Coordinates of C-alpha atoms in Angstrom, one line a residue:
M271 CA 16.9 -50.4 -18.0
Q272 CA 16.7 -53.4 -15.7
A273 CA 15.1 -52.6 -12.2
S274 CA 18.3 -53.8 -10.5
K275 CA 20.5 -51.3 -12.2
R276 CA 18.2 -48.3 -12.0
K277 CA 19.1 -45.5 -9.6
V278 CA 16.6 -45.3 -6.8
Y279 CA 16.7 -42.3 -4.6
D280 CA 15.4 -41.8 -1.0
A281 CA 13.3 -39.1 -2.1
I282 CA 12.2 -37.1 -5.3
V283 CA 11.2 -33.6 -4.5
V284 CA 9.2 -32.0 -7.5
G285 CA 9.8 -28.3 -7.6
S286 CA 12.7 -26.1 -6.6
G287 CA 11.0 -23.0 -5.1
A288 CA 10.3 -21.9 -1.6
T289 CA 9.0 -25.2 -0.6
G290 CA 11.2 -27.5 -2.7
G291 CA 14.2 -25.8 -1.5
W292 CA 13.3 -26.4 2.1
A293 CA 12.2 -30.1 1.3
A294 CA 15.8 -30.7 -0.1
K295 CA 17.5 -28.9 2.7
V296 CA 15.7 -30.9 5.5
L297 CA 15.7 -34.2 3.8
T298 CA 19.4 -34.2 2.8
E299 CA 20.5 -32.9 6.2
R300 CA 18.6 -35.7 7.8
G301 CA 20.6 -38.2 5.8
L302 CA 18.3 -39.0 2.7
T303 CA 19.6 -38.9 -0.9
V304 CA 17.2 -36.5 -2.8
L305 CA 16.6 -35.8 -6.5
V306 CA 15.1 -32.2 -7.1
L307 CA 13.3 -32.0 -10.3
E308 CA 12.6 -28.5 -11.8
A309 CA 10.5 -28.0 -14.8
G310 CA 12.4 -24.9 -16.0
R311 CA 16.2 -24.0 -16.6
Q312 CA 18.9 -23.1 -14.4
L313 CA 19.2 -19.4 -14.2
D314 CA 22.3 -17.4 -14.9
E315 CA 22.4 -14.8 -12.2
K316 CA 24.9 -12.5 -14.1
K317 CA 22.4 -12.4 -17.2
D318 CA 19.1 -13.1 -15.6
F319 CA 19.2 -11.1 -12.5
R320 CA 18.6 -7.4 -13.4
E321 CA 18.1 -5.5 -10.1
H322 CA 21.1 -3.3 -11.0
T323 CA 20.2 -2.6 -14.7
W324 CA 19.7 0.8 -15.7
P325 CA 16.9 1.9 -18.1
Y326 CA 19.1 3.1 -20.6
E327 CA 20.6 -0.5 -20.8
L328 CA 17.3 -1.7 -22.1
K329 CA 15.9 -1.5 -25.5
Y330 CA 12.7 0.2 -24.6
R331 CA 14.2 1.8 -21.5
G332 CA 12.0 -0.2 -19.2
L333 CA 8.8 2.1 -20.4
V334 CA 7.1 -0.6 -22.2
G335 CA 5.2 -3.5 -20.8
G336 CA 2.1 -5.6 -21.1
A337 CA 0.9 -7.9 -23.8
K338 CA 1.9 -5.6 -26.7
Y339 CA 5.7 -5.9 -25.5
A340 CA 5.3 -9.7 -24.6
P341 CA 2.6 -11.1 -26.8
R342 CA 3.3 -14.7 -25.7
Q343 CA 2.5 -13.6 -22.1
P344 CA -1.0 -12.2 -22.2
I345 CA -1.6 -13.4 -18.5
Q346 CA 2.0 -13.0 -17.0
S347 CA 2.4 -9.5 -18.3
R348 CA -0.5 -8.3 -16.2
C349 CA 2.0 -8.6 -13.2
Y350 CA 3.9 -5.5 -12.5
A351 CA 7.2 -7.6 -12.4
A352 CA 6.6 -9.2 -15.8
N353 CA 8.0 -6.3 -17.6
E354 CA 11.2 -5.4 -19.8
Y355 CA 13.4 -6.1 -16.7
G356 CA 11.8 -9.3 -15.6
S357 CA 9.5 -11.0 -18.2
H358 CA 12.0 -13.8 -18.7
L359 CA 11.2 -14.8 -15.1
F360 CA 7.6 -15.8 -15.9
V361 CA 6.3 -18.4 -18.1
D362 CA 5.4 -18.6 -21.6
D363 CA 1.4 -18.5 -21.5
I364 CA 1.3 -20.1 -25.1
D365 CA 3.5 -23.0 -24.2
N366 CA 1.8 -23.4 -20.7
P367 CA -2.0 -23.0 -21.3
Y368 CA -5.0 -23.6 -19.0
T369 CA -8.7 -22.9 -19.5
T370 CA -11.4 -21.1 -17.6
P371 CA -15.1 -20.5 -18.0
E372 CA -15.5 -17.3 -20.2
D373 CA -17.3 -15.5 -17.5
K374 CA -14.7 -16.6 -14.7
P375 CA -11.2 -15.3 -15.4
F376 CA -8.3 -16.7 -13.3
W377 CA -5.0 -15.0 -13.7
W378 CA -2.3 -17.7 -12.9
I379 CA 1.1 -16.1 -12.5
R380 CA 3.9 -18.6 -12.8
G381 CA 7.6 -19.0 -12.9
R382 CA 9.5 -22.0 -14.5
H383 CA 13.2 -22.1 -13.4
V384 CA 15.3 -23.2 -10.6
G385 CA 14.0 -21.2 -7.6
G386 CA 10.4 -20.8 -9.1
R387 CA 8.6 -17.9 -7.6
S388 CA 11.1 -17.4 -4.8
I389 CA 12.9 -15.3 -7.2
T390 CA 10.3 -12.9 -7.8
W391 CA 8.0 -13.1 -4.7
G392 CA 6.9 -10.2 -2.5
R393 CA 8.8 -11.5 0.4
Q394 CA 6.1 -10.3 3.1
S395 CA 6.3 -13.0 5.8
Y396 CA 3.7 -13.3 8.3
R397 CA 2.8 -16.2 10.7
M398 CA -0.8 -17.7 10.9
S399 CA -2.4 -18.2 14.3
D400 CA -5.2 -20.4 15.7
Y401 CA -7.6 -17.6 14.5
D402 CA -6.7 -19.1 11.2
F403 CA -6.0 -22.8 11.8
K404 CA -9.2 -23.1 14.0
A405 CA -11.3 -20.6 12.2
A406 CA -14.1 -23.1 11.7
S407 CA -14.5 -23.7 15.3
R408 CA -14.9 -19.9 15.8
D409 CA -17.4 -19.1 13.1
G410 CA -18.7 -22.3 12.2
Y411 CA -17.8 -22.2 8.5
G412 CA -15.7 -25.1 6.9
E413 CA -13.3 -27.2 8.5
D414 CA -10.3 -26.6 11.0
W415 CA -6.8 -27.6 9.9
P416 CA -5.7 -30.8 11.5
I417 CA -2.7 -28.8 13.0
S418 CA -2.6 -25.9 15.5
Y419 CA -0.2 -23.1 15.8
A420 CA 1.5 -25.0 18.6
D421 CA 2.3 -27.8 16.1
L422 CA 3.7 -25.3 13.8
E423 CA 5.5 -22.9 16.0
P424 CA 8.8 -24.8 16.2
Y425 CA 8.9 -25.0 12.5
Y426 CA 8.4 -21.2 12.0
N427 CA 11.2 -20.7 14.3
Q428 CA 13.5 -23.1 12.4
V429 CA 12.5 -21.5 9.0
E430 CA 13.0 -18.0 10.4
D431 CA 16.4 -18.7 12.0
F432 CA 17.7 -19.8 8.5
V433 CA 15.8 -17.4 6.2
G434 CA 16.0 -14.3 8.3
I435 CA 12.9 -12.1 8.8
S436 CA 13.0 -8.4 9.8
G437 CA 10.2 -6.8 11.6
S438 CA 9.0 -5.4 14.8
Y439 CA 7.6 -7.3 17.9
E440 CA 3.9 -6.4 18.5
N441 CA 2.4 -9.1 20.7
L442 CA -0.7 -9.6 18.6
P443 CA -2.6 -12.8 19.1
Q444 CA -4.0 -12.9 15.6
L445 CA -0.4 -12.2 14.3
P446 CA 2.2 -14.1 16.3
D447 CA 5.5 -12.4 16.3
S448 CA 8.5 -14.1 14.4
K449 CA 12.0 -14.5 15.4
F450 CA 13.0 -11.0 13.9
L451 CA 16.1 -9.4 12.5
P452 CA 16.1 -5.6 13.2
A453 CA 13.1 -4.0 11.8
M454 CA 13.3 -1.5 8.9
K455 CA 12.1 2.0 9.7
L456 CA 8.9 3.8 9.0
T457 CA 8.9 6.9 6.9
C458 CA 7.7 10.3 8.1
G459 CA 4.4 9.9 6.3
E460 CA 4.0 6.3 7.8
H461 CA 4.5 7.7 11.2
L462 CA 1.7 10.3 10.4
L463 CA -0.6 7.3 9.5
K464 CA 0.3 5.3 12.5
K465 CA -0.3 8.4 14.9
G466 CA -3.6 9.0 13.2
V467 CA -4.9 5.5 13.1
E468 CA -3.7 4.2 16.6
S469 CA -5.0 7.4 18.3
K470 CA -8.6 6.8 17.0
W471 CA -8.9 3.1 17.1
K472 CA -7.5 0.8 19.8
D473 CA -7.9 -2.4 17.7
R474 CA -5.8 -1.0 14.8
K475 CA -2.1 -1.1 14.3
V476 CA 0.1 0.3 11.7
I477 CA 3.5 -1.6 11.8
I478 CA 6.4 -2.0 9.4
G479 CA 6.0 -5.1 7.1
R480 CA 7.6 -8.5 8.2
A481 CA 10.0 -9.3 5.2
A482 CA 12.3 -12.1 4.3
I483 CA 15.0 -9.3 3.6
L484 CA 18.1 -9.2 5.7
T485 CA 18.7 -6.0 7.6
Q486 CA 22.2 -7.4 8.7
P487 CA 24.5 -10.1 7.5
H488 CA 22.9 -13.6 8.1
Q489 CA 23.8 -17.1 7.5
G490 CA 26.6 -16.0 5.3
R491 CA 24.4 -13.7 3.2
A492 CA 24.9 -10.0 3.0
A493 CA 22.5 -7.5 4.2
C494 CA 20.1 -5.7 1.9
H495 CA 21.6 -2.6 0.1
W496 CA 18.3 -1.2 -0.8
C497 CA 18.5 -1.0 -4.6
G498 CA 14.8 -1.5 -4.4
H499 CA 14.3 -3.9 -7.3
C500 CA 13.8 -7.3 -5.6
D501 CA 11.3 -8.7 -8.3
R502 CA 14.1 -8.7 -10.7
G503 CA 16.4 -11.1 -8.7
C504 CA 18.9 -10.5 -5.9
S505 CA 22.6 -11.3 -6.8
T506 CA 23.5 -10.8 -3.2
H507 CA 20.9 -13.1 -1.9
S508 CA 19.8 -10.6 0.7
Y509 CA 16.3 -11.9 0.4
Y510 CA 15.1 -15.4 0.7
S511 CA 15.2 -17.6 -2.4
S512 CA 15.9 -21.2 -2.7
P513 CA 19.0 -20.8 -5.0
G514 CA 20.5 -18.4 -2.7
S515 CA 20.1 -20.3 0.5
T516 CA 18.2 -23.6 0.9
L517 CA 19.5 -25.3 -2.3
P518 CA 23.1 -24.5 -1.6
A519 CA 22.7 -25.9 2.0
A520 CA 21.2 -29.1 0.5
A521 CA 24.1 -29.4 -2.1
K522 CA 26.5 -29.0 0.7
T523 CA 25.6 -32.2 2.1
G524 CA 26.5 -34.0 -1.0
R525 CA 23.2 -36.0 -1.1
M526 CA 21.2 -33.5 -3.4
T527 CA 20.8 -34.1 -7.3
L528 CA 19.4 -31.3 -9.0
K529 CA 17.9 -31.9 -12.6
P530 CA 16.5 -28.9 -14.3
N531 CA 14.4 -29.0 -17.5
S532 CA 12.4 -31.9 -16.0
V533 CA 8.7 -31.5 -16.5
V534 CA 6.9 -34.0 -14.3
R535 CA 3.9 -35.6 -16.1
E536 CA 2.7 -38.1 -13.5
I537 CA 3.4 -40.4 -10.5
I538 CA 4.4 -43.9 -11.4
V539 CA 2.3 -46.3 -9.3
D540 CA 3.5 -49.7 -8.1
T541 CA 0.5 -51.8 -9.1
N542 CA 1.1 -54.3 -6.3
T543 CA 0.9 -51.7 -3.4
G544 CA -0.6 -48.7 -4.8
K545 CA 2.3 -46.7 -3.4
A546 CA 4.5 -44.4 -5.7
K547 CA 7.7 -45.8 -7.0
G548 CA 8.7 -42.6 -8.9
V549 CA 7.7 -40.1 -11.4
R550 CA 7.5 -39.7 -15.3
V551 CA 9.5 -36.9 -16.5
V552 CA 9.3 -35.1 -20.0
N553 CA 12.5 -33.2 -21.0
Q554 CA 11.6 -29.5 -21.4
I555 CA 14.0 -29.2 -24.4
T556 CA 14.1 -32.5 -26.1
K557 CA 10.5 -33.6 -25.1
Q558 CA 11.9 -37.2 -24.5
E559 CA 10.3 -39.1 -21.5
R560 CA 12.3 -40.8 -18.8
D561 CA 11.3 -42.3 -15.4
E562 CA 12.9 -41.4 -12.1
Y563 CA 12.6 -43.7 -9.2
A564 CA 12.5 -43.0 -5.4
K565 CA 11.1 -44.5 -2.1
V566 CA 9.3 -41.1 -1.4
V567 CA 7.6 -38.5 -3.4
V568 CA 7.3 -34.9 -2.2
L569 CA 5.2 -32.6 -4.4
C570 CA 6.3 -28.9 -4.0
A571 CA 5.6 -27.9 -7.7
S572 CA 3.2 -25.0 -6.5
T573 CA -0.4 -25.2 -5.6
L574 CA -2.0 -26.0 -8.8
E575 CA 0.9 -27.9 -10.6
S576 CA 1.0 -30.2 -7.6
T577 CA -2.6 -30.9 -7.9
R578 CA -2.3 -31.2 -11.7
I579 CA 0.3 -33.8 -11.3
L580 CA -1.9 -35.8 -9.0
M581 CA -4.9 -35.4 -11.2
N582 CA -2.8 -36.7 -14.3
S583 CA -1.6 -39.7 -12.2
K584 CA -4.6 -42.0 -13.0
S585 CA -4.1 -45.9 -12.7
R586 CA -6.3 -48.8 -11.8
I587 CA -5.7 -48.4 -8.3
H588 CA -6.1 -44.6 -8.5
P589 CA -8.7 -44.3 -11.2
N590 CA -9.8 -40.6 -10.2
G591 CA -6.3 -39.3 -9.9
F592 CA -3.7 -40.1 -7.4
G593 CA -4.8 -39.6 -3.5
N594 CA -8.4 -38.8 -4.7
S595 CA -10.4 -41.5 -3.2
S596 CA -12.3 -38.7 -1.3
G597 CA -13.2 -36.9 -4.5
V598 CA -11.9 -33.7 -2.9
L599 CA -8.9 -33.4 -5.0
G600 CA -9.0 -30.1 -7.1
Q601 CA -11.9 -28.6 -4.8
Y602 CA -11.5 -25.5 -2.4
L603 CA -9.2 -23.4 -4.5
M604 CA -8.6 -20.1 -2.8
D605 CA -6.6 -16.9 -3.3
H606 CA -6.7 -13.6 -1.5
M607 CA -9.0 -11.0 -2.8
Y608 CA -6.8 -8.2 -4.2
S609 CA -6.9 -4.7 -5.7
I610 CA -9.2 -3.3 -3.2
S611 CA -7.2 -0.1 -2.6
A612 CA -6.9 3.7 -2.2
G613 CA -4.1 6.2 -2.5
G614 CA -3.1 9.8 -3.0
V615 CA -0.7 12.4 -1.6
V616 CA 0.3 13.7 1.8
E617 CA 0.0 17.5 1.2
Q618 CA 1.5 18.4 4.7
L619 CA 4.8 16.8 3.5
F620 CA 4.9 18.4 0.0
G621 CA 8.5 19.4 -0.9
S622 CA 10.1 16.9 1.4
E623 CA 13.7 16.0 0.7
Y624 CA 14.2 12.7 -1.1
D625 CA 15.1 10.2 1.6
F626 CA 15.8 7.0 -0.5
S627 CA 12.8 5.4 0.9
D628 CA 12.0 3.9 -2.5
G629 CA 14.9 1.5 -2.0
R630 CA 13.3 0.0 1.1
A631 CA 11.7 -3.1 -0.4
N632 CA 9.2 -3.3 2.2
G633 CA 6.0 -1.4 3.1
I634 CA 3.6 -1.0 6.1
Y635 CA 1.2 -3.7 7.4
V636 CA -2.1 -3.2 9.2
P637 CA -2.8 -6.6 10.8
R638 CA -6.3 -7.9 10.8
F639 CA -8.7 -6.5 13.3
R640 CA -12.1 -7.6 12.1
N641 CA -13.6 -10.6 13.8
I642 CA -10.9 -10.8 16.4
T643 CA -12.8 -9.5 19.6
D644 CA -16.1 -8.5 17.9
K645 CA -18.3 -10.2 15.3
H646 CA -18.9 -8.4 12.1
K647 CA -22.6 -8.1 11.1
D648 CA -21.8 -8.6 7.2
F649 CA -19.0 -11.2 7.0
I650 CA -16.7 -13.6 8.7
R651 CA -13.0 -13.9 8.8
G652 CA -11.0 -10.7 7.9
Y653 CA -8.2 -8.8 6.0
G654 CA -4.9 -7.4 6.4
M655 CA -3.6 -4.2 4.8
Q656 CA -0.3 -3.5 2.9
G657 CA 1.0 -0.2 1.6
G658 CA 3.4 2.6 2.2
V659 CA 4.0 6.4 2.2
R660 CA 7.2 7.5 0.3
V661 CA 8.9 10.5 -1.3
S662 CA 8.6 10.1 -5.1
T663 CA 12.0 9.6 -7.0
S664 CA 13.2 11.7 -9.7
F665 CA 12.7 8.9 -12.3
F666 CA 9.1 8.7 -11.2
K667 CA 8.6 12.6 -11.6
G668 CA 10.4 12.2 -14.9
R669 CA 7.8 9.9 -16.3
Q670 CA 5.1 12.3 -15.2
I671 CA 6.6 15.5 -16.5
P672 CA 6.3 16.2 -20.4
G673 CA 9.2 17.6 -22.3
F674 CA 12.8 16.6 -23.2
G675 CA 16.3 18.0 -23.4
A676 CA 17.9 20.6 -21.1
D677 CA 14.8 22.3 -19.8
F678 CA 13.1 19.0 -19.2
K679 CA 16.2 17.8 -17.1
K680 CA 16.0 21.1 -15.2
M681 CA 12.3 20.7 -14.5
V682 CA 12.9 17.2 -13.1
R683 CA 15.8 18.2 -11.0
E684 CA 14.0 21.1 -9.4
A685 CA 10.5 19.8 -9.1
K686 CA 9.4 19.6 -5.6
S687 CA 8.8 16.1 -4.3
E688 CA 5.2 14.8 -3.7
V689 CA 4.8 12.2 -0.8
T690 CA 2.5 9.7 -2.0
W691 CA 0.7 7.1 -0.1
G692 CA -1.2 4.0 -0.9
L693 CA -3.1 1.1 1.0
G694 CA -4.7 -2.1 -0.3
A695 CA -6.6 -4.9 1.5
W696 CA -5.8 -8.6 1.3
C697 CA -9.1 -10.2 2.0
E698 CA -9.5 -13.9 3.1
M699 CA -11.4 -16.1 0.5
L700 CA -13.5 -18.7 2.0
P701 CA -13.0 -22.5 1.0
D702 CA -15.8 -23.4 -1.4
K703 CA -16.0 -26.8 -3.0
N704 CA -17.3 -25.2 -6.2
N705 CA -14.1 -23.2 -6.7
K706 CA -12.1 -26.0 -8.2
V707 CA -9.8 -27.2 -10.9
T708 CA -10.3 -30.2 -13.3
I709 CA -8.3 -31.6 -16.2
D710 CA -9.2 -30.2 -19.4
P711 CA -9.9 -33.3 -21.7
N712 CA -9.5 -31.3 -24.9
K713 CA -6.1 -29.4 -24.2
V714 CA -2.5 -30.3 -23.6
D715 CA 0.7 -28.1 -23.0
K716 CA 3.7 -28.0 -25.3
W717 CA 4.9 -31.3 -23.7
G718 CA 1.7 -33.2 -24.5
I719 CA 0.5 -33.1 -20.8
P720 CA -3.3 -32.4 -20.2
V721 CA -3.8 -29.0 -18.7
L722 CA -6.0 -27.5 -15.9
H723 CA -9.5 -26.1 -16.3
I724 CA -9.9 -23.6 -13.5
D725 CA -13.5 -22.5 -12.3
C726 CA -13.1 -20.0 -9.5
K727 CA -15.0 -16.7 -8.5
H728 CA -15.3 -14.5 -5.3
G729 CA -18.2 -15.3 -3.0
E730 CA -20.7 -13.0 -1.3
N731 CA -18.6 -13.1 1.9
E732 CA -15.6 -11.8 0.1
K733 CA -17.6 -9.0 -1.6
A734 CA -18.9 -7.7 1.7
M735 CA -15.3 -7.8 3.1
A736 CA -14.0 -5.8 0.2
K737 CA -16.7 -3.1 0.7
D738 CA -15.9 -2.9 4.3
A739 CA -12.1 -2.9 3.6
L740 CA -12.4 0.0 1.2
A741 CA -14.4 2.0 3.7
T742 CA -11.9 1.4 6.2
I743 CA -9.1 2.5 4.2
L744 CA -10.6 5.8 3.5
E745 CA -11.6 6.4 7.0
M746 CA -7.9 5.7 8.2
A747 CA -6.7 8.1 5.4
D748 CA -8.9 10.7 6.8
A749 CA -7.8 10.3 10.2
A750 CA -4.2 11.0 8.9
K751 CA -5.3 13.9 6.8
F752 CA -4.1 12.3 3.7
K753 CA -5.6 13.3 0.4
V754 CA -7.3 10.7 -1.6
Q755 CA -6.7 10.7 -5.4
Y756 CA -7.9 7.4 -6.4
T757 CA -9.9 4.3 -5.2
S758 CA -10.2 0.8 -6.5
S759 CA -13.5 -1.0 -5.4
T760 CA -13.3 -3.6 -8.1
P761 CA -11.2 -6.9 -7.2
A762 CA -8.7 -8.4 -9.5
P763 CA -9.7 -12.0 -10.8
P764 CA -8.8 -14.7 -8.5
G765 CA -5.1 -15.8 -9.0
F766 CA -3.8 -12.3 -9.4
C767 CA -2.6 -12.0 -5.9
I768 CA -0.5 -14.9 -6.5
H769 CA -1.5 -16.6 -3.3
E770 CA -3.4 -19.4 -4.7
V771 CA -3.8 -22.2 -2.2
G772 CA -5.9 -25.3 -1.6
T773 CA -7.1 -28.1 -4.0
A774 CA -5.2 -30.9 -2.0
R775 CA -6.2 -29.9 1.4
M776 CA -5.1 -31.4 4.8
G777 CA -7.7 -32.7 7.0
S778 CA -8.7 -35.0 10.0
D779 CA -10.9 -37.3 7.9
A780 CA -9.9 -39.2 4.7
K781 CA -13.4 -38.9 3.4
T782 CA -13.1 -35.1 3.2
S783 CA -9.5 -34.3 2.6
V784 CA -6.5 -35.4 0.4
L785 CA -3.8 -35.2 3.1
N786 CA -3.4 -36.0 6.7
K787 CA -2.0 -33.8 9.4
W788 CA 1.6 -34.8 8.2
N789 CA 0.9 -33.8 4.4
Q790 CA 0.8 -37.4 3.6
T791 CA -1.7 -38.7 1.1
W792 CA -4.3 -40.9 2.8
D793 CA -4.2 -43.3 -0.1
A794 CA -0.4 -43.8 -0.3
K795 CA 1.7 -43.3 2.7
N796 CA 5.0 -42.4 0.5
V797 CA 3.5 -39.4 -1.3
F798 CA 3.4 -35.9 0.4
V799 CA 2.1 -32.5 -0.8
T800 CA 3.8 -29.7 1.2
D801 CA 3.2 -26.5 -1.0
G802 CA 0.1 -24.3 -0.9
A803 CA -2.2 -27.2 -2.3
C804 CA -2.4 -28.4 1.4
Y805 CA -4.1 -25.5 2.7
A806 CA -7.6 -26.1 4.5
S807 CA -8.1 -22.3 4.7
V808 CA -6.2 -19.2 3.5
G809 CA -6.4 -16.7 6.3
C810 CA -5.4 -13.2 5.3
Q811 CA -1.6 -13.5 5.7
N812 CA 0.8 -13.9 2.8
P813 CA 1.3 -17.7 2.6
T814 CA 4.8 -18.4 1.8
L815 CA 6.3 -18.5 5.2
T816 CA 3.8 -20.9 6.4
M817 CA 4.1 -23.2 3.4
M818 CA 8.0 -23.2 4.3
A819 CA 7.3 -24.3 7.9
I820 CA 4.7 -26.8 6.9
T821 CA 7.4 -28.4 4.5
A822 CA 10.0 -28.4 7.3
R823 CA 7.5 -30.2 9.7
A824 CA 6.4 -32.6 7.0
C825 CA 9.9 -33.5 6.0
D826 CA 11.0 -33.9 9.6
Y827 CA 8.3 -36.5 9.8
I828 CA 9.4 -38.1 6.5
A829 CA 12.9 -38.5 7.8
D830 CA 11.7 -40.1 11.0
Q831 CA 9.4 -42.5 9.3
F832 CA 12.0 -43.5 6.6
K833 CA 14.5 -44.4 9.3
R834 CA 12.0 -46.7 10.9
G835 CA 11.0 -48.3 7.5
D836 CA 7.5 -47.1 7.7
L837 CA 7.3 -45.5 4.3

C-alpha cells in the first residue's frame, strides 16, 4: 500500500486489559484517534462468562481440574480459576511457550482475549505510598521511582471515580485511602480476629479488603449481587473490567477502533528518526502479517509481553531491542512472594447459621506494619496479608462428606457448619538485575515470534520476610483463639501471584532505566510503556490500581504533547 493511502492513527494501544482500556479511554476522550490491538479473541459474554453456571451444567460437575483436565495448560491449570468453569479464559501453554532454567520455575499466568486479565483478576485495589515510591531513600536499596505519591494522587482519584472501589477509611500513611464506595461488612469471625489482633498490637490493623467491586450502582453499572464467582466473568459488570467500562467509554467517543486477534510482533522503526511509525501484527487465526501505523505507540500488553515486544524490535538504530540503549531492558523482574499462609477453624463459632458470606467476593486485609516506624533486624520492606473467615457452604461440605443418595443429602443438609479461616502474606520482592528476561534464540510461539527466557528466583530478603510473615500469622491466630489446621512455609515459584512487574522500569537516569517519569522511552519520544513493566519496585500492594493510575497520567501527558506537536 502506498504511504499516502495507508491509515495512520494518532495512537496505537497494544493490549485491551486493565491498562489498555484506560489508555484507550483517556486518549480518545482527549481527542485522539486510537487503534486498540488485542492478541486474542472477542469474548461472547453469554457463552464465556460462567459466574451463574451450576455444577450440574458442566461435564465434570466442576470437580475436575489441573493438567489432567487441561493437558494443553500445564502452567495455567495451576491457577485456581483455570478450571472447568474458566480454563478458556487462560492461554494455551503449548501455543504460547516460554523457557526457564530447570532449577528456576516461573509460573506465568496469562489471558489472551479482549479484556485480558481484567476478566479474571482478584480485584483487590490498594494505593501505593511514598513508603513504596521512595523506598530506596528510606533503606538505601535500589532506586526511587521518578514519581512521588503526590504526582499520582490525582490519577488515583480519577481512576477510582470511574472504576468504583469499595472499602473503609483508615488514615494509614503506608496505605493511603481511596475514594471509596460503601465498604463490605466483616463477618463475625473476622470481627473476632480484628478484636484479638488490634487489642494486642497497636501497629496492626484488620480491615475489609479494598475491592474494585460495586456496593452500589455506579457509572451506569449495577451493584454486585454476591454470586461469588468473579473469576468466571461478570455479566453485570459489577466489578471493573475493561470490556465492562473503559472500552465502552472509549468506543462512545467514536474515535476508537478495536481489532482482536492481532498479535503484535514488533515495533516498526522509522530509520530516519529512530522513532516508531507503527507495529507489525500477525493475525492470530490466519497467521498473515500486516503493518499498522500511528504517530504514537503505547504498550499495555502486560508486563512481560510489552518487554518481549521491545526486545523483538531490533533494528540498526535499536540493535539491542527498542529502548534498550541502557542495557536495562528485561532486568529487575519482580513478583510478590506468595503462598506463605496458614488456616484452620474457629471452634467458638462451630454450628453458626449459614450467612451467605461466601458470596462476598472480597476478604480482609492486614496492611503492612513492618519497617514503617521501626527497622526489622532481618529484612527491609514488608508484606501485607489477605484472607478471610467464613461459614462453609453446603456445596463445600458436600465435597468433604463421603456417600451418595438420600442419606448423603440428609447428612449434607443437617451437618453443622464449620467456620474456617485463612491468612496469607503478599511479600515484597526486591528489584534485582539478575532476575531478568531475555529472548530465547531457539524457540518461537505458534505465530513464529521468538519467546522469552525467564530467569528469576526469590532472594534472601524475601526468604527472611516469609519466615517472619508465617510466624506473624500464627501469633495473630493465637491472639484470636483460632485453631490452626495447616501451614504453608514454602513459597510458590515467582509469577504465580500474577503480580509480575518490572523489566522496562521508570527512572531518573537514561543510563539506568528504560522509561522516564512519563513512561516514555528515553530512546524514542513517541513510544510509551504504562503497564507493570514500568515498575521500579513492587511494594506489597496488589498492583493493578497503580498501573491504571500510571496509565491515566501518562496518557494525559501524551495528549498534551500530541496537541503541541512534540511527539
